[in-house]
PDB file of C-alpha atoms in Angstrom:
ATOM      1  CA  MET A 181     -12.192 -24.474 -22.763  1.00  0.00           C
ATOM      2  CA  THR A 182      -8.645 -24.386 -23.866  1.00  0.00           C
ATOM      3  CA  ARG A 183      -7.228 -22.708 -26.726  1.00  0.00           C
ATOM      4  CA  PRO A 184      -6.120 -24.575 -29.843  1.00  0.00           C
ATOM      5  CA  LEU A 185      -2.277 -25.653 -29.281  1.00  0.00           C
ATOM      6  CA  LEU A 186      -0.950 -24.099 -32.315  1.00  0.00           C
ATOM      7  CA  LEU A 187      -2.854 -20.785 -31.580  1.00  0.00           C
ATOM      8  CA  THR A 188      -1.240 -20.464 -28.496  1.00  0.00           C
ATOM      9  CA  ALA A 189       2.276 -21.060 -29.995  1.00  0.00           C
ATOM     10  CA  GLY A 190       1.513 -18.940 -32.935  1.00  0.00           C
ATOM     11  CA  LEU A 191       0.732 -15.906 -30.063  1.00  0.00           C
ATOM     12  CA  LEU A 192       3.663 -16.903 -28.163  1.00  0.00           C
ATOM     13  CA  GLY A 193       5.623 -16.314 -31.590  1.00  0.00           C
ATOM     14  CA  VAL A 194       4.422 -12.965 -31.901  1.00  0.00           C
ATOM     15  CA  VAL A 195       5.408 -12.087 -28.264  1.00  0.00           C
ATOM     16  CA  ALA A 196       8.642 -13.235 -29.215  1.00  0.00           C
ATOM     17  CA  GLY A 197       8.850 -11.195 -32.331  1.00  0.00           C
ATOM     18  CA  LEU A 198       7.614  -8.264 -30.039  1.00  0.00           C
ATOM     19  CA  ARG A 199      10.507  -9.265 -27.056  1.00  0.00           C
ATOM     20  CA  SER A 200      12.119 -12.306 -28.019  1.00  0.00           C
ATOM     21  CA  GLN A 201      12.757 -13.148 -24.458  1.00  0.00           C
ATOM     22  CA  LEU A 202       9.572 -12.778 -22.758  1.00  0.00           C
ATOM     23  CA  PRO A 203       7.525 -15.863 -23.954  1.00  0.00           C
ATOM     24  CA  ASN A 204       9.835 -18.046 -22.215  1.00  0.00           C
ATOM     25  CA  ALA A 205       9.636 -15.734 -18.914  1.00  0.00           C
ATOM     26  CA  VAL A 206       6.062 -15.705 -18.733  1.00  0.00           C
ATOM     27  CA  LEU A 207       5.908 -19.817 -19.445  1.00  0.00           C
ATOM     28  CA  ALA A 208       8.213 -20.063 -16.378  1.00  0.00           C
ATOM     29  CA  ALA A 209       6.086 -17.415 -14.154  1.00  0.00           C
ATOM     30  CA  ARG A 210       3.160 -19.437 -15.245  1.00  0.00           C
ATOM     31  CA  GLY A 211       4.425 -22.445 -14.188  1.00  0.00           C
ATOM     32  CA  LEU A 212       4.474 -24.142 -17.328  1.00  0.00           C
ATOM     33  CA  GLU A 213       7.537 -26.452 -17.303  1.00  0.00           C
ATOM     34  CA  PRO A 214       8.552 -28.555 -20.284  1.00  0.00           C
ATOM     35  CA  GLY A 215       8.199 -32.229 -19.658  1.00  0.00           C
ATOM     36  CA  SER A 216      10.701 -33.524 -21.900  1.00  0.00           C
ATOM     37  CA  GLY A 217      14.603 -33.584 -23.148  1.00  0.00           C
ATOM     38  CA  PRO A 218      16.707 -30.758 -23.052  1.00  0.00           C
ATOM     39  CA  LEU A 219      13.624 -28.336 -22.766  1.00  0.00           C
ATOM     40  CA  THR A 220      13.362 -29.561 -19.140  1.00  0.00           C
ATOM     41  CA  LEU A 221      16.195 -27.052 -18.367  1.00  0.00           C
ATOM     42  CA  LEU A 222      13.869 -24.067 -19.105  1.00  0.00           C
ATOM     43  CA  GLY A 223      11.756 -25.354 -15.941  1.00  0.00           C
ATOM     44  CA  SER A 224      14.873 -25.778 -13.605  1.00  0.00           C
ATOM     45  CA  ALA A 225      15.077 -23.205 -11.018  1.00  0.00           C
ATOM     46  CA  VAL A 226      18.235 -22.213 -12.660  1.00  0.00           C
ATOM     47  CA  GLY A 227      16.213 -21.953 -16.165  1.00  0.00           C
ATOM     48  CA  ARG A 228      13.510 -19.686 -14.630  1.00  0.00           C
ATOM     49  CA  ARG A 229      15.848 -17.511 -13.085  1.00  0.00           C
ATOM     50  CA  ALA A 230      17.778 -16.860 -16.742  1.00  0.00           C
ATOM     51  CA  SER A 231      14.832 -16.290 -18.618  1.00  0.00           C
ATOM     52  CA  TYR A 232      13.385 -13.522 -16.310  1.00  0.00           C
ATOM     53  CA  LEU A 233      16.642 -11.695 -16.023  1.00  0.00           C
ATOM     54  CA  ALA A 234      17.194 -12.142 -19.996  1.00  0.00           C
ATOM     55  CA  ALA A 235      13.769 -10.654 -20.378  1.00  0.00           C
ATOM     56  CA  ALA A 236      14.242  -7.818 -17.980  1.00  0.00           C
ATOM     57  CA  GLY A 237      17.770  -6.947 -19.761  1.00  0.00           C
ATOM     58  CA  GLU A 238      15.905  -7.052 -23.175  1.00  0.00           C
ATOM     59  CA  ILE A 239      13.532  -4.795 -21.986  1.00  0.00           C
ATOM     60  CA  ILE A 240      16.010  -2.208 -20.878  1.00  0.00           C
ATOM     61  CA  ALA A 241      18.232  -2.900 -24.080  1.00  0.00           C
ATOM     62  CA  ASP A 242      15.339  -2.211 -26.149  1.00  0.00           C
ATOM     63  CA  LYS A 243      15.224   1.681 -25.096  1.00  0.00           C
ATOM     64  CA  LEU A 244      19.117   1.809 -26.037  1.00  0.00           C
ATOM     65  CA  PRO A 245      19.902   3.914 -29.078  1.00  0.00           C
ATOM     66  CA  MET A 246      22.443   1.345 -29.944  1.00  0.00           C
ATOM     67  CA  THR A 247      20.180  -1.796 -30.055  1.00  0.00           C
ATOM     68  CA  PRO A 248      19.976  -2.782 -33.687  1.00  0.00           C
ATOM     69  CA  ARG A 249      16.384  -3.199 -35.286  1.00  0.00           C
ATOM     70  CA  ARG A 250      14.920  -6.452 -34.783  1.00  0.00           C
ATOM     71  CA  VAL A 251      13.965  -6.806 -38.404  1.00  0.00           C
ATOM     72  CA  ASP A 252      17.917  -6.851 -39.332  1.00  0.00           C
ATOM     73  CA  ARG A 253      18.819 -10.444 -39.998  1.00  0.00           C
ATOM     74  CA  GLY A 254      20.537 -11.235 -36.915  1.00  0.00           C
ATOM     75  CA  PRO A 255      17.794 -10.296 -34.628  1.00  0.00           C
ATOM     76  CA  LEU A 256      15.103 -11.409 -36.620  1.00  0.00           C
ATOM     77  CA  ILE A 257      16.513 -15.065 -36.697  1.00  0.00           C
ATOM     78  CA  GLY A 258      17.203 -14.426 -32.906  1.00  0.00           C
ATOM     79  CA  ARG A 259      13.305 -13.868 -32.538  1.00  0.00           C
ATOM     80  CA  ILE A 260      12.412 -16.749 -35.022  1.00  0.00           C
ATOM     81  CA  VAL A 261      14.444 -19.196 -32.895  1.00  0.00           C
ATOM     82  CA  SER A 262      13.115 -17.797 -29.867  1.00  0.00           C
ATOM     83  CA  GLY A 263       9.463 -18.196 -30.975  1.00  0.00           C
ATOM     84  CA  ALA A 264       9.938 -21.380 -32.159  1.00  0.00           C
ATOM     85  CA  LEU A 265      11.484 -22.525 -28.424  1.00  0.00           C
ATOM     86  CA  ALA A 266       8.662 -21.008 -26.730  1.00  0.00           C
ATOM     87  CA  GLY A 267       6.447 -22.679 -29.166  1.00  0.00           C
ATOM     88  CA  THR A 268       8.064 -26.118 -28.518  1.00  0.00           C
ATOM     89  CA  ALA A 269       8.118 -25.361 -24.904  1.00  0.00           C
ATOM     90  CA  PHE A 270       5.016 -24.678 -24.578  1.00  0.00           C
ATOM     91  CA  ALA A 271       3.718 -27.922 -26.365  1.00  0.00           C
ATOM     92  CA  SER A 272       5.849 -29.944 -24.346  1.00  0.00           C
ATOM     93  CA  ALA A 273       4.757 -28.457 -20.655  1.00  0.00           C
ATOM     94  CA  THR A 274       1.463 -29.763 -22.485  1.00  0.00           C
ATOM     95  CA  GLY A 275       2.418 -33.313 -22.821  1.00  0.00           C
ATOM     96  CA  VAL A 276       3.130 -33.186 -26.610  1.00  0.00           C
ATOM     97  CA  ARG A 277       6.517 -35.239 -27.548  1.00  0.00           C
ATOM     98  CA  GLY A 278       8.446 -36.504 -30.509  1.00  0.00           C
ATOM     99  CA  ALA A 279       7.799 -35.122 -33.785  1.00  0.00           C
ATOM    100  CA  ARG A 280       4.266 -33.965 -32.854  1.00  0.00           C
ATOM    101  CA  LEU A 281       6.380 -30.650 -31.172  1.00  0.00           C
ATOM    102  CA  ILE A 282       7.021 -29.536 -34.996  1.00  0.00           C
ATOM    103  CA  PRO A 283       3.854 -27.940 -35.723  1.00  0.00           C
ATOM    104  CA  PRO A 284       3.761 -25.602 -32.614  1.00  0.00           C
ATOM    105  CA  ALA A 285       7.418 -24.808 -33.296  1.00  0.00           C
ATOM    106  CA  VAL A 286       6.414 -24.076 -36.919  1.00  0.00           C
ATOM    107  CA  ALA A 287       3.524 -21.885 -35.732  1.00  0.00           C
ATOM    108  CA  ALA A 288       5.717 -19.986 -33.287  1.00  0.00           C
ATOM    109  CA  ALA A 289       8.489 -19.392 -35.803  1.00  0.00           C
ATOM    110  CA  ALA A 290       6.140 -18.092 -38.210  1.00  0.00           C
ATOM    111  CA  GLY A 291       4.374 -15.933 -35.283  1.00  0.00           C
ATOM    112  CA  ALA A 292       7.600 -14.670 -34.546  1.00  0.00           C
ATOM    113  CA  PHE A 293       8.312 -13.501 -38.126  1.00  0.00           C
ATOM    114  CA  ALA A 294       4.648 -11.577 -38.059  1.00  0.00           C
ATOM    115  CA  GLY A 295       5.556  -9.977 -34.519  1.00  0.00           C
ATOM    116  CA  SER A 296       8.923  -8.696 -35.404  1.00  0.00           C
ATOM    117  CA  TRP A 297       7.717  -7.034 -38.568  1.00  0.00           C
ATOM    118  CA  GLY A 298       4.416  -6.170 -37.052  1.00  0.00           C
ATOM    119  CA  GLY A 299       5.765  -4.736 -34.001  1.00  0.00           C
ATOM    120  CA  TYR A 300       8.676  -2.870 -35.845  1.00  0.00           C
ATOM    121  CA  THR A 301       6.174  -1.102 -38.307  1.00  0.00           C
ATOM    122  CA  ALA A 302       3.671  -0.227 -35.949  1.00  0.00           C
ATOM    123  CA  ARG A 303       6.196   1.179 -33.361  1.00  0.00           C
ATOM    124  CA  LYS A 304       7.900   3.245 -36.062  1.00  0.00           C
ATOM    125  CA  ALA A 305       4.452   4.456 -37.454  1.00  0.00           C
ATOM    126  CA  ALA A 306       3.477   5.171 -33.829  1.00  0.00           C
ATOM    127  CA  VAL A 307       6.649   7.267 -33.240  1.00  0.00           C
ATOM    128  CA  GLU A 308       6.032   9.355 -36.471  1.00  0.00           C
ATOM    129  CA  ALA A 309       2.232   9.870 -36.184  1.00  0.00           C
ATOM    130  CA  THR A 310       2.348  10.847 -32.073  1.00  0.00           C
ATOM    131  CA  GLY A 311       5.615  12.852 -32.218  1.00  0.00           C
ATOM    132  CA  LEU A 312       6.365  10.749 -28.611  1.00  0.00           C
ATOM    133  CA  PRO A 313       9.938   9.746 -28.537  1.00  0.00           C
ATOM    134  CA  ASP A 314      10.952   6.250 -29.335  1.00  0.00           C
ATOM    135  CA  PRO A 315      11.630   4.980 -25.974  1.00  0.00           C
ATOM    136  CA  VAL A 316       8.041   5.875 -24.448  1.00  0.00           C
ATOM    137  CA  VAL A 317       6.565   4.197 -27.501  1.00  0.00           C
ATOM    138  CA  ALA A 318       8.445   1.461 -26.640  1.00  0.00           C
ATOM    139  CA  VAL A 319       7.249   0.948 -23.107  1.00  0.00           C
ATOM    140  CA  VAL A 320       3.638   1.039 -24.365  1.00  0.00           C
ATOM    141  CA  GLU A 321       5.149  -2.041 -26.667  1.00  0.00           C
ATOM    142  CA  ASP A 322       6.358  -3.826 -23.498  1.00  0.00           C
ATOM    143  CA  LEU A 323       3.127  -3.587 -22.226  1.00  0.00           C
ATOM    144  CA  ALA A 324       1.215  -4.895 -25.094  1.00  0.00           C
ATOM    145  CA  ALA A 325       3.804  -7.824 -25.251  1.00  0.00           C
ATOM    146  CA  VAL A 326       3.197  -8.751 -21.877  1.00  0.00           C
ATOM    147  CA  GLY A 327      -0.313  -8.932 -22.014  1.00  0.00           C
ATOM    148  CA  LEU A 328      -0.282 -10.799 -25.349  1.00  0.00           C
ATOM    149  CA  ALA A 329       1.641 -12.967 -23.429  1.00  0.00           C
ATOM    150  CA  LEU A 330      -0.686 -13.551 -20.544  1.00  0.00           C
ATOM    151  CA  ALA A 331      -3.638 -13.756 -22.586  1.00  0.00           C
ATOM    152  CA  ALA A 332      -2.132 -16.226 -24.438  1.00  0.00           C
ATOM    153  CA  LEU A 333      -1.304 -18.785 -21.796  1.00  0.00           C
ATOM    154  CA  PRO A 334      -3.692 -20.364 -19.661  1.00  0.00           C
ATOM    155  CA  GLN A 335      -3.903 -19.906 -15.732  1.00  0.00           C
ATOM    156  CA  ARG A 336      -2.490 -22.372 -13.663  1.00  0.00           C
TER     157      ARG A 336
END
């Protein structure tokens, strides 16, 4: 049984809210290649490598004290765009074309907004409640984001 397209797109958006570069890296790792237009670049060898490097770089940069909050205007917009791109890429990889790509993009963008604020709030609360250093809690968030991304996407 397959998960409904909009639900999967929304979950990918939530992942983008947690780690903006992770959804496209997981799409690439699962072999889901967009089928049309400029999105096909994401499925190319160069696109896959770039998505892996971007995801790894973000996971490292997230732990640095000078990294801006994900809910600041610029990072939040970037996460929303990344979520929309991931939802669109997933939909394209499943054969959706043209204007039918808009609903998955919107679902993923909404998921990214929710994931950004939810992840920010949860991480802040976890640090306060446990007294653990933020980077330790961030590693747990990394694992949750990877797990959610893998659970959202079908096995190939």
